[in-house]
Coordinates of C-alpha atoms and ligand atoms in Angstrom, one line a residue:
M1 CA 15.3 9.1 -24.4
S2 CA 15.8 7.7 -27.9
G3 CA 14.4 4.2 -28.6
L4 CA 13.8 1.6 -31.3
E5 CA 12.0 3.9 -33.6
G6 CA 13.3 2.4 -36.8
I7 CA 11.9 -1.1 -36.1
P8 CA 8.2 -1.5 -37.0
A9 CA 6.0 -2.8 -34.2
P10 CA 4.4 -6.2 -35.0
P11 CA 0.7 -5.8 -35.9
P12 CA -1.9 -6.6 -33.2
D13 CA -3.4 -9.9 -33.7
E14 CA -5.4 -12.6 -32.0
R15 CA -2.3 -13.6 -29.9
W16 CA -2.1 -10.0 -28.4
W17 CA -2.1 -11.5 -24.9
Q18 CA 1.1 -13.4 -25.4
N19 CA 3.2 -10.2 -25.0
A20 CA 0.7 -8.1 -23.4
V21 CA 1.0 -5.8 -20.3
I22 CA -2.1 -6.0 -18.3
Y23 CA -2.9 -3.6 -15.5
E24 CA -4.7 -4.9 -12.5
I25 CA -7.4 -2.5 -11.2
Y26 CA -8.4 -3.2 -7.6
V27 CA -11.7 -1.6 -8.1
R28 CA -12.4 -0.4 -4.5
S29 CA -9.0 1.5 -4.5
F30 CA -8.6 2.9 -8.1
A31 CA -10.8 6.0 -8.4
D32 CA -14.0 7.1 -6.6
G33 CA -16.5 8.5 -9.0
N34 CA -19.5 8.9 -6.8
G35 CA -17.9 10.3 -3.7
D36 CA -18.6 7.6 -1.1
G37 CA -14.9 7.0 -0.5
I38 CA -14.9 3.7 -2.4
G39 CA -13.6 3.2 -5.9
D40 CA -16.2 2.4 -8.6
L41 CA -16.8 2.0 -12.3
I42 CA -17.5 5.6 -13.1
G43 CA -14.2 6.4 -11.3
I44 CA -12.3 3.9 -13.5
R45 CA -14.0 5.2 -16.7
R46 CA -12.8 8.7 -16.0
R47 CA -9.2 7.6 -15.5
L48 CA -9.0 5.2 -18.5
P49 CA -7.3 7.8 -20.7
A50 CA -4.5 7.8 -18.1
L51 CA -4.0 4.1 -18.5
A52 CA -4.1 4.3 -22.3
E53 CA -1.4 7.0 -21.9
L54 CA 0.6 4.7 -19.6
G55 CA 0.7 2.2 -22.5
V56 CA -0.9 -0.9 -21.1
D57 CA -2.7 -3.3 -23.4
A58 CA -5.5 -4.4 -21.2
V59 CA -7.0 -3.9 -17.7
W60 CA -8.1 -6.6 -15.3
L61 CA -11.0 -5.6 -13.0
T62 CA -11.2 -7.3 -9.5
P63 CA -14.8 -8.4 -8.7
F64 CA -17.4 -5.7 -8.8
Y65 CA -20.4 -8.0 -8.4
P66 CA -23.1 -7.8 -5.8
S67 CA -21.4 -8.9 -2.5
P68 CA -21.6 -8.4 1.2
M69 CA -17.8 -7.5 0.8
V70 CA -16.5 -9.8 3.5
D71 CA -13.5 -10.4 1.4
G72 CA -13.4 -7.2 -0.8
G73 CA -15.9 -8.6 -3.3
Y74 CA -14.4 -12.1 -3.6
D75 CA -17.6 -13.3 -1.9
V76 CA -20.0 -13.1 -4.8
A77 CA -23.7 -13.0 -4.2
D78 CA -24.7 -12.6 -7.9
Y79 CA -22.2 -13.4 -10.8
C80 CA -24.3 -11.5 -13.3
D81 CA -24.7 -8.0 -11.9
V82 CA -22.8 -5.0 -10.4
D83 CA -22.8 -4.1 -6.8
P84 CA -24.5 -0.7 -6.2
T85 CA -21.3 0.4 -4.4
F86 CA -19.5 0.1 -7.7
G87 CA -22.2 1.1 -10.1
T88 CA -24.6 -0.5 -12.5
L89 CA -24.5 -2.9 -15.5
A90 CA -25.0 0.2 -17.7
D91 CA -21.9 1.7 -16.0
F92 CA -20.0 -1.5 -16.9
D93 CA -21.1 -1.4 -20.5
A94 CA -20.1 2.2 -20.8
L95 CA -16.7 1.4 -19.2
L96 CA -16.2 -1.5 -21.6
A97 CA -17.1 0.7 -24.7
D98 CA -14.8 3.4 -23.5
A99 CA -11.9 1.1 -22.9
H100 CA -12.3 -0.5 -26.3
S101 CA -12.4 2.9 -28.0
L102 CA -9.0 3.7 -26.3
G103 CA -7.6 0.4 -27.4
L104 CA -7.7 -1.2 -24.1
R105 CA -9.0 -4.7 -23.5
V106 CA -10.9 -5.6 -20.4
I107 CA -10.5 -8.8 -18.3
V108 CA -13.0 -9.5 -15.4
D109 CA -12.5 -11.7 -12.4
I110 CA -14.4 -14.9 -12.1
V111 CA -14.7 -16.5 -8.6
P112 CA -15.6 -20.2 -9.1
N113 CA -14.1 -21.9 -6.0
H114 CA -16.6 -20.4 -3.6
T115 CA -19.7 -18.0 -3.6
S116 CA -20.9 -15.7 -0.8
S117 CA -23.0 -17.3 1.9
A118 CA -25.5 -14.6 0.7
H119 CA -25.7 -16.2 -2.8
P120 CA -29.2 -17.7 -3.5
W121 CA -27.6 -21.1 -4.2
F122 CA -26.3 -21.2 -0.7
R123 CA -29.4 -19.9 0.9
R124 CA -31.3 -22.6 -0.8
A125 CA -28.8 -25.3 0.2
V126 CA -28.9 -24.3 3.8
H127 CA -32.7 -24.3 3.9
A128 CA -32.9 -27.6 2.0
R129 CA -32.7 -31.0 3.6
R130 CA -29.5 -33.1 3.9
G131 CA -28.7 -35.0 0.7
S132 CA -30.9 -32.7 -1.5
A133 CA -29.9 -31.4 -4.9
E134 CA -29.5 -27.8 -3.4
R135 CA -27.0 -29.1 -0.9
E136 CA -25.0 -30.8 -3.6
Y137 CA -24.0 -27.3 -5.0
Y138 CA -21.7 -27.1 -1.9
I139 CA -19.4 -29.4 0.2
F140 CA -21.5 -30.6 3.1
R141 CA -20.5 -33.4 5.4
D142 CA -22.0 -34.8 8.6
G143 CA -20.4 -33.7 11.7
R144 CA -18.6 -36.1 14.1
G145 CA -19.7 -37.1 17.6
D146 CA -23.0 -36.9 19.3
G147 CA -25.6 -35.1 17.0
G148 CA -22.8 -34.2 14.6
R149 CA -21.7 -31.4 17.0
E150 CA -18.0 -31.8 16.2
P151 CA -16.7 -30.6 12.8
P152 CA -16.1 -33.4 10.2
A153 CA -12.3 -32.6 10.3
D154 CA -10.2 -30.1 12.3
W155 CA -9.0 -28.2 9.3
V156 CA -8.0 -24.6 9.6
S157 CA -9.1 -22.1 6.9
I158 CA -6.6 -20.2 4.8
F159 CA -7.7 -16.9 6.4
G160 CA -7.4 -18.6 9.9
G161 CA -10.0 -20.2 12.1
P162 CA -11.9 -23.4 11.4
A163 CA -12.7 -24.5 7.8
W164 CA -16.0 -26.1 8.6
E165 CA -19.2 -24.4 9.7
P166 CA -22.3 -26.1 11.2
V167 CA -25.8 -25.3 9.7
G168 CA -27.7 -26.6 12.7
D169 CA -28.9 -30.1 11.5
G170 CA -25.7 -32.0 12.2
Q171 CA -24.2 -31.1 8.8
W172 CA -21.3 -28.7 8.2
Y173 CA -20.0 -26.9 5.1
L174 CA -16.4 -26.5 3.9
H175 CA -15.1 -23.0 3.4
L176 CA -11.4 -22.8 2.6
F177 CA -11.5 -19.0 3.0
A178 CA -13.8 -17.0 5.3
R179 CA -17.0 -18.6 6.8
E180 CA -19.0 -16.4 4.5
Q181 CA -17.3 -18.0 1.5
P182 CA -18.7 -21.6 1.1
D183 CA -16.8 -23.8 -1.3
L184 CA -18.7 -25.0 -4.3
N185 CA -18.9 -28.6 -5.3
W186 CA -17.3 -28.9 -8.7
A187 CA -18.1 -32.7 -8.8
N188 CA -21.7 -31.6 -9.4
P189 CA -22.4 -31.0 -13.2
A190 CA -25.0 -28.5 -12.3
V191 CA -22.3 -26.2 -10.9
R192 CA -20.2 -26.6 -14.0
E193 CA -23.2 -25.6 -16.2
E194 CA -24.0 -22.6 -14.0
F195 CA -20.5 -21.3 -14.5
E196 CA -20.5 -21.9 -18.3
R197 CA -23.7 -19.7 -18.4
I198 CA -21.9 -17.0 -16.3
L199 CA -18.9 -17.0 -18.6
C200 CA -21.3 -16.5 -21.6
F201 CA -23.1 -13.7 -19.8
W202 CA -20.0 -11.6 -19.7
L203 CA -18.6 -12.8 -23.0
D204 CA -21.8 -11.7 -24.7
R205 CA -21.4 -8.3 -23.2
G206 CA -18.0 -8.1 -24.9
V207 CA -15.4 -8.8 -22.2
D208 CA -12.0 -9.8 -23.5
G209 CA -11.3 -12.5 -20.9
F210 CA -11.3 -13.6 -17.3
R211 CA -9.0 -13.9 -14.4
I212 CA -9.8 -17.1 -12.6
D213 CA -9.7 -16.9 -8.9
V214 CA -8.2 -19.9 -6.9
A215 CA -8.0 -21.7 -10.2
H216 CA -6.1 -24.6 -8.7
G217 CA -8.7 -25.2 -6.0
L218 CA -11.9 -26.2 -7.7
V219 CA -11.6 -30.0 -7.7
K220 CA -11.0 -31.6 -4.4
E221 CA -10.3 -35.2 -3.5
L222 CA -12.3 -35.7 -0.3
V223 CA -12.0 -39.3 1.0
D224 CA -14.0 -40.6 3.9
P225 CA -13.1 -40.4 6.7
L226 CA -11.5 -37.0 6.1
P227 CA -7.9 -36.9 7.2
A228 CA -7.0 -35.0 10.3
L229 CA -4.9 -31.7 10.2
G230 CA -1.9 -33.5 11.4
E231 CA -1.9 -35.5 8.1
L232 CA -3.1 -32.6 6.0
A233 CA -1.9 -29.0 6.1
V234 CA -4.9 -26.9 5.1
D235 CA -3.3 -23.5 5.3
Q236 CA -1.5 -20.7 3.4
A237 CA 1.4 -22.9 2.6
A238 CA -0.7 -25.5 1.0
F239 CA -2.8 -22.9 -0.9
R240 CA 0.4 -21.3 -2.1
G241 CA 1.7 -24.5 -3.6
L242 CA 4.4 -25.1 -1.1
V243 CA 3.0 -28.6 -0.2
T244 CA 2.9 -30.9 -3.2
D245 CA 0.3 -33.6 -4.0
H246 CA -2.2 -32.2 -1.6
P247 CA -5.9 -33.5 -2.0
L248 CA -7.3 -30.0 -2.0
W249 CA -5.1 -28.3 -4.4
D250 CA -4.0 -28.6 -8.0
R251 CA -5.8 -32.0 -8.7
D252 CA -5.6 -33.2 -12.3
G253 CA -9.4 -32.9 -12.5
V254 CA -9.3 -29.2 -12.7
H255 CA -7.9 -29.4 -16.3
E256 CA -11.1 -30.9 -17.6
I257 CA -13.0 -27.7 -16.6
Y258 CA -10.5 -25.4 -18.2
R259 CA -10.5 -27.4 -21.5
R260 CA -14.2 -26.9 -21.6
W261 CA -13.9 -23.2 -20.9
R262 CA -11.3 -22.9 -23.6
K263 CA -13.7 -24.3 -26.1
I264 CA -16.3 -21.6 -25.0
L265 CA -13.7 -18.8 -25.2
D266 CA -12.7 -20.0 -28.7
T267 CA -16.3 -19.8 -30.1
Y268 CA -16.1 -16.0 -29.7
R269 CA -14.5 -13.7 -32.4
P270 CA -11.9 -12.6 -31.7
P271 CA -11.3 -15.4 -29.2
R272 CA -11.2 -14.4 -25.6
I273 CA -8.7 -15.3 -23.0
A274 CA -8.3 -16.6 -19.5
V275 CA -5.5 -16.3 -16.9
A276 CA -5.3 -18.6 -13.9
E277 CA -4.6 -17.6 -10.4
S278 CA -3.0 -21.0 -9.8
W279 CA -0.5 -21.3 -7.0
A280 CA 0.3 -24.8 -8.3
P281 CA 4.0 -25.6 -7.8
P282 CA 6.2 -24.4 -10.7
H283 CA 6.6 -27.9 -12.3
R284 CA 2.7 -28.3 -12.4
L285 CA 1.9 -24.8 -13.6
S286 CA 2.5 -25.4 -17.3
A287 CA -0.3 -27.9 -17.4
Y288 CA -2.8 -24.9 -17.1
I289 CA -1.5 -23.3 -20.2
R290 CA -1.5 -26.3 -22.5
P291 CA -2.7 -25.3 -26.0
D292 CA -6.3 -26.5 -25.3
E293 CA -6.5 -24.9 -21.9
L294 CA -5.9 -21.5 -20.5
H295 CA -3.9 -18.7 -22.0
Q296 CA -2.0 -17.6 -19.1
A297 CA -1.1 -18.5 -15.5
F298 CA 0.4 -16.0 -13.1
N299 CA 4.0 -17.0 -12.4
F300 CA 4.1 -16.6 -8.6
A301 CA 7.5 -18.2 -8.3
F302 CA 8.8 -15.1 -9.9
L303 CA 6.8 -12.9 -7.5
R304 CA 8.1 -14.9 -4.5
A305 CA 11.7 -14.8 -5.5
P306 CA 13.9 -12.6 -3.3
W307 CA 16.1 -9.8 -4.6
N308 CA 18.9 -12.1 -5.5
P309 CA 20.4 -12.8 -9.0
D310 CA 20.7 -16.5 -8.6
A311 CA 17.2 -17.0 -7.3
L312 CA 15.7 -14.9 -10.1
R313 CA 17.8 -16.5 -12.8
D314 CA 16.8 -19.9 -11.7
V315 CA 13.1 -18.9 -11.7
I316 CA 13.4 -17.3 -15.1
D317 CA 15.2 -20.3 -16.7
D318 CA 12.7 -22.8 -15.0
S319 CA 9.6 -20.7 -16.0
L320 CA 10.7 -20.4 -19.7
Q321 CA 11.6 -24.1 -19.8
Q322 CA 8.3 -25.3 -18.2
A323 CA 6.1 -23.0 -20.2
G324 CA 8.1 -23.8 -23.3
S325 CA 7.5 -27.5 -22.8
V326 CA 3.8 -26.9 -23.7
G327 CA 4.6 -24.4 -26.4
A328 CA 3.6 -21.4 -24.2
L329 CA 5.2 -18.4 -22.6
P330 CA 5.3 -17.4 -18.9
T331 CA 3.2 -14.6 -17.5
W332 CA 5.3 -12.5 -15.1
V333 CA 4.0 -10.8 -12.0
I334 CA 5.7 -9.2 -9.1
A335 CA 2.7 -7.8 -7.3
N336 CA -1.1 -8.0 -6.8
H337 CA -3.7 -7.0 -4.2
D338 CA -2.7 -10.0 -2.0
V339 CA 1.0 -9.5 -1.4
V340 CA 3.3 -6.9 0.2
R341 CA 4.2 -4.2 -2.4
P342 CA 7.5 -4.7 -4.2
A343 CA 8.9 -1.3 -3.0
S344 CA 8.7 -2.6 0.5
R345 CA 9.1 -6.3 -0.1
Y346 CA 12.5 -6.0 -2.0
A347 CA 13.9 -4.0 0.9
L348 CA 13.4 -7.0 3.2
P349 CA 16.3 -9.2 3.9
P350 CA 15.7 -12.4 2.0
Q351 CA 15.1 -14.5 5.1
V352 CA 12.3 -12.3 6.3
D353 CA 8.8 -13.4 5.6
P354 CA 6.9 -10.4 4.3
D355 CA 3.8 -11.4 6.3
A356 CA 5.8 -11.5 9.5
W357 CA 7.2 -8.1 8.7
L358 CA 3.6 -6.8 8.2
A359 CA 2.6 -8.3 11.6
S360 CA 5.2 -6.0 13.1
N361 CA 3.5 -2.9 11.6
G362 CA 6.5 -2.7 9.3
T363 CA 8.8 -1.9 12.1
F364 CA 10.8 -5.1 12.3
P365 CA 13.2 -5.3 10.6
E366 CA 13.4 -1.5 9.7
I367 CA 13.6 -1.3 6.0
D368 CA 15.2 1.3 3.7
L369 CA 12.4 2.5 1.4
A370 CA 14.8 4.2 -0.9
T371 CA 16.6 0.9 -1.6
G372 CA 13.2 -0.8 -1.9
L373 CA 12.0 1.6 -4.5
Q374 CA 15.2 1.5 -6.5
R375 CA 14.9 -2.4 -6.6
A376 CA 11.3 -2.3 -7.5
R377 CA 12.1 0.0 -10.4
A378 CA 14.8 -2.3 -11.5
A379 CA 12.5 -5.4 -11.1
A380 CA 10.0 -3.6 -13.4
L381 CA 12.6 -3.3 -16.2
L382 CA 13.7 -6.9 -15.6
M383 CA 10.1 -8.2 -15.8
L384 CA 9.2 -6.0 -18.8
A385 CA 12.2 -7.3 -20.7
L386 CA 11.3 -11.0 -20.4
P387 CA 9.5 -13.0 -23.1
G388 CA 5.8 -13.3 -22.4
A389 CA 3.1 -11.3 -20.9
A390 CA 3.3 -9.1 -17.6
Y391 CA 0.8 -7.9 -15.1
V392 CA 1.3 -4.6 -13.3
Y393 CA -0.6 -4.0 -10.1
Q394 CA -2.1 -0.5 -9.8
G395 CA 0.2 1.8 -7.8
D396 CA 3.4 -0.1 -8.8
E397 CA 3.7 2.4 -11.7
L398 CA 3.9 5.0 -9.0
G399 CA 6.4 3.2 -6.9
L400 CA 4.0 3.0 -3.9
E401 CA 5.2 1.3 -0.8
E402 CA 3.2 -1.0 1.5
V403 CA 1.2 1.0 4.1
A404 CA 2.2 -1.3 6.9
D405 CA 1.1 0.9 9.8
L406 CA -2.6 1.2 9.1
P407 CA -4.5 1.6 12.4
A408 CA -6.4 -1.5 13.5
D409 CA -9.8 0.1 13.3
V410 CA -9.6 0.5 9.5
L411 CA -8.5 -2.9 8.7
A412 CA -11.0 -4.7 6.5
D413 CA -9.2 -7.9 5.5
P414 CA -11.0 -11.0 6.9
I415 CA -7.5 -12.4 7.8
W416 CA -7.1 -9.8 10.5
R417 CA -10.4 -10.7 12.1
R418 CA -10.1 -14.5 11.6
T419 CA -6.6 -14.7 13.1
G420 CA -7.8 -12.7 16.1
G421 CA -5.6 -9.8 15.2
K422 CA -2.4 -11.9 14.8
V423 CA -2.0 -11.4 11.1
K424 CA -2.5 -7.9 9.7
G425 CA -3.5 -9.1 6.2
R426 CA -3.5 -7.4 2.9
D427 CA -5.0 -3.9 3.4
G428 CA -1.6 -2.2 3.2
C429 CA -1.3 -3.0 -0.5
R430 CA -4.9 -1.8 -1.2
V431 CA -4.8 1.8 -0.1
P432 CA -6.5 4.1 -2.6
L433 CA -4.4 5.6 -5.4
P434 CA -3.1 9.2 -5.1
W435 CA -4.0 11.0 -8.4
E436 CA -3.4 14.6 -7.2
P437 CA -1.0 16.2 -4.7
A438 CA -3.8 17.7 -2.6
G439 CA -7.5 17.2 -1.6
P440 CA -9.2 15.0 1.0
S441 CA -8.1 11.8 -0.8
L442 CA -5.2 13.0 -3.0
G443 CA -7.6 13.0 -6.1
F444 CA -8.9 9.5 -5.5
G445 CA -12.4 11.0 -5.1
P446 CA -14.1 14.1 -3.5
T447 CA -14.1 12.7 0.1
S448 CA -11.8 10.7 2.4
P449 CA -11.0 7.3 1.1
W450 CA -12.0 3.9 2.7
L451 CA -8.4 3.5 3.8
P452 CA -6.3 6.5 4.8
Q453 CA -3.4 7.4 2.4
P454 CA 0.1 8.2 4.0
P455 CA 0.7 12.0 3.6
Q456 CA 4.0 11.4 1.8
W457 CA 1.9 10.0 -1.2
A458 CA 1.1 13.6 -2.2
K459 CA 4.5 13.7 -3.8
K460 CA 3.8 10.3 -5.6
A461 CA 0.6 11.4 -7.1
W462 CA 0.0 10.4 -10.7
S463 CA -0.2 14.1 -11.9
V464 CA 3.0 15.0 -10.1
Q465 CA 4.9 12.0 -11.5
R466 CA 3.6 12.6 -15.1
R467 CA 5.5 16.0 -15.2
D468 CA 8.7 14.4 -13.8
P469 CA 10.8 12.6 -16.4
T470 CA 12.8 10.8 -13.6
S471 CA 9.6 9.4 -11.8
T472 CA 8.6 5.9 -11.6
L473 CA 5.6 6.6 -13.7
S474 CA 7.7 8.1 -16.4
L475 CA 9.9 5.0 -16.3
Y476 CA 7.0 2.7 -16.8
C477 CA 5.6 4.9 -19.7
E478 CA 8.9 4.8 -21.4
A479 CA 9.4 1.0 -20.7
L480 CA 6.0 0.2 -22.2
R481 CA 6.4 2.4 -25.2
L482 CA 9.8 0.8 -26.0
R483 CA 8.5 -2.7 -25.2
R484 CA 5.9 -2.4 -28.1
H485 CA 8.8 -2.6 -30.5
F486 CA 10.3 -5.8 -29.1
P487 CA 9.9 -8.7 -31.5
P488 CA 8.2 -11.6 -29.7
V489 CA 10.8 -14.2 -28.6
A490 CA 10.5 -17.4 -26.7
A491 CA 13.9 -17.4 -24.9
V492 CA 16.6 -15.4 -23.4
T493 CA 20.4 -15.7 -23.9
W494 CA 22.4 -15.1 -20.7
V495 CA 25.3 -12.9 -20.9
D496 CA 28.2 -12.8 -18.5
A497 CA 28.5 -9.4 -17.1
G498 CA 30.3 -10.1 -13.8
P499 CA 29.4 -11.5 -10.4
Q500 CA 26.1 -10.4 -8.9
V501 CA 24.9 -9.2 -12.2
L502 CA 22.0 -10.6 -14.4
A503 CA 22.3 -9.8 -18.0
F504 CA 20.3 -11.4 -20.9
R505 CA 19.7 -10.7 -24.4
R506 CA 16.2 -10.8 -25.9
G507 CA 16.6 -12.1 -29.5
E508 CA 19.2 -10.1 -31.4
G509 CA 18.2 -6.7 -30.0
L510 CA 17.6 -5.8 -26.4
L511 CA 20.1 -6.4 -23.7
C512 CA 18.8 -6.2 -20.1
V513 CA 21.4 -5.7 -17.3
V514 CA 20.5 -5.7 -13.7
N515 CA 23.2 -4.9 -11.1
F516 CA 22.6 -6.7 -7.8
S517 CA 26.1 -6.0 -6.4
T518 CA 26.9 -3.3 -3.9
R519 CA 29.2 -1.5 -6.4
P520 CA 28.6 0.3 -9.7
I521 CA 29.5 -1.8 -12.7
A522 CA 30.7 -0.9 -16.1
L523 CA 27.9 -1.1 -18.7
P524 CA 28.3 -3.7 -21.5
P525 CA 28.8 -2.2 -24.9
G526 CA 25.6 -0.9 -26.7
R527 CA 23.3 2.0 -26.9
L528 CA 21.6 2.8 -23.6
I529 CA 17.9 3.2 -24.3
L530 CA 16.5 3.1 -20.7
R531 CA 17.7 2.7 -17.1
S532 CA 15.8 2.4 -13.9
D533 CA 18.0 5.1 -12.2
R534 CA 20.8 7.3 -13.0
A535 CA 23.7 5.8 -14.9
D536 CA 26.6 8.1 -14.8
G537 CA 29.7 7.8 -17.0
G538 CA 28.8 4.4 -18.5
H539 CA 28.4 2.9 -15.1
L540 CA 25.3 1.1 -13.6
P541 CA 24.8 1.7 -9.9
P542 CA 23.8 -1.0 -7.4
D543 CA 20.1 -2.1 -7.5
T544 CA 19.6 -0.6 -11.0
A545 CA 18.7 -2.1 -14.4
A546 CA 19.4 -0.9 -17.9
W547 CA 18.2 -1.6 -21.4
L548 CA 20.7 -1.4 -24.3
V549 CA 20.5 -2.1 -28.0
P550 CA 23.4 -2.8 -30.4
E551 CA 25.1 0.4 -31.6
Ligands
NOJ601 C1 -7.5 -14.8 -4.4 C2 -7.8 -13.4 -4.4 O1 -6.8 -12.6 -5.1 C3 -8.0 -12.9 -2.9 O2 -8.0 -11.6 -2.8 C4 -9.1 -13.6 -2.3 O3 -9.1 -13.3 -0.9 C5 -9.0 -15.1 -2.4 N1 -8.6 -15.4 -3.7 C6 -10.3 -15.8 -2.2 O4 -11.2 -15.5 -3.1

């Protein structure tokens, strides 16, 4: 399809991240290079040319550090090494060098809210006496009642089950996630120094930036006595920013940490970047991307918005306005390794909670996957037309759906175990990628993968889609190629294209139109350069997006 060939692309510069497309690699599930059924760094290295061909600017690698893998590696036992399952530091260096030579930047995950209980800091803390400097690395409190046998508070962890665990001497430690993920004490300057050293370790190796896990959780306001659960929801809703002014989340104190980190990032040439996984409520998110703080913060309000033009338009306006108030741009995201895949999620009726749907093994309500995929493709064009950066989660470029019916005996997410099998958790969006239409793991590696792939994914394999100009992969390739020519803008202009239609112009050039109605609509005037599905006779079918430029 013809594009914007005449318009020169802006030269890459130090602000590359402002309009970048960054591809999330969930390391366990991307490509298995050593044949143990689990993705690894060698596997990623081999597939980097495919990502360069896809046209992304950078990759974000989920944690590959030594870990007991209780939470897929988000339980780090050593921040400055590579887990043998994933490779070695030499493999990492080689991956980084290859990525750079292909023009891809590399962002690594930093997990500062908690460590693994296998981390030496925690081992030392448990063995040290109460009140010691070692215990000060974590959040220990005396238990209540006789001999401290009762927890300091009745809080529930985000993954289910109690949030306090005893260590045997009357003290308990806080873990907002799994028991094996004790929360660090960021009121302790020693913890801050440790992390500044960890940042420099990876920066000195040449990484281009960090994705900061649970960025809104580091600073906690813990008053004595601790409030009871009735007064304080310590659950998914609080974590996801649905409860405002919560003593555990999004405290003003986190910003001091990120201002300090920004200074460190800026001492490198070219300056390195950081993106916050902050589920702060939308009106508080922009504080994370003030000029002297982080570069990006995932816009989860966009991810959470249902397939509805009014909801999406409100989120887009609000996000642009909030980010603009601090001179920044939003960072758009519709998927990651923690949420139901868009090709399934957008097929759900708006009132259905994706987690509840998962708990029914994806049987209730029944969804129409063809519609879901069509909407996911349209959502991709919508996202990629907006001003600012976008993150693409591996497999979305293949239009993969959530694998909602995984058998219980393969589920690895701690949520499944900690809720006593009530909540299925996030494995369904982490099933290893299909690269080829055949083989024991559809090209993921030489043996069966750690989670089984649905047989219908053979048709969705990367190599199959690459040959098909109508595939979701070809759509993403084309969208990313065209996007390189979009001049950076800070705002959109809404265009009235009829009821149940979102249409906006990006600067003078691109017009993005999305049809949410149940009928085909006439395309506005302009030259069609891309559409998410067929557009016959100047019409745009339901659940379809199109990009047009002036004739
Ligand atoms: C957010 C990560 O994306 C998720 O996978 C992890 O379980 C939690 N943070 C805890 O680290």
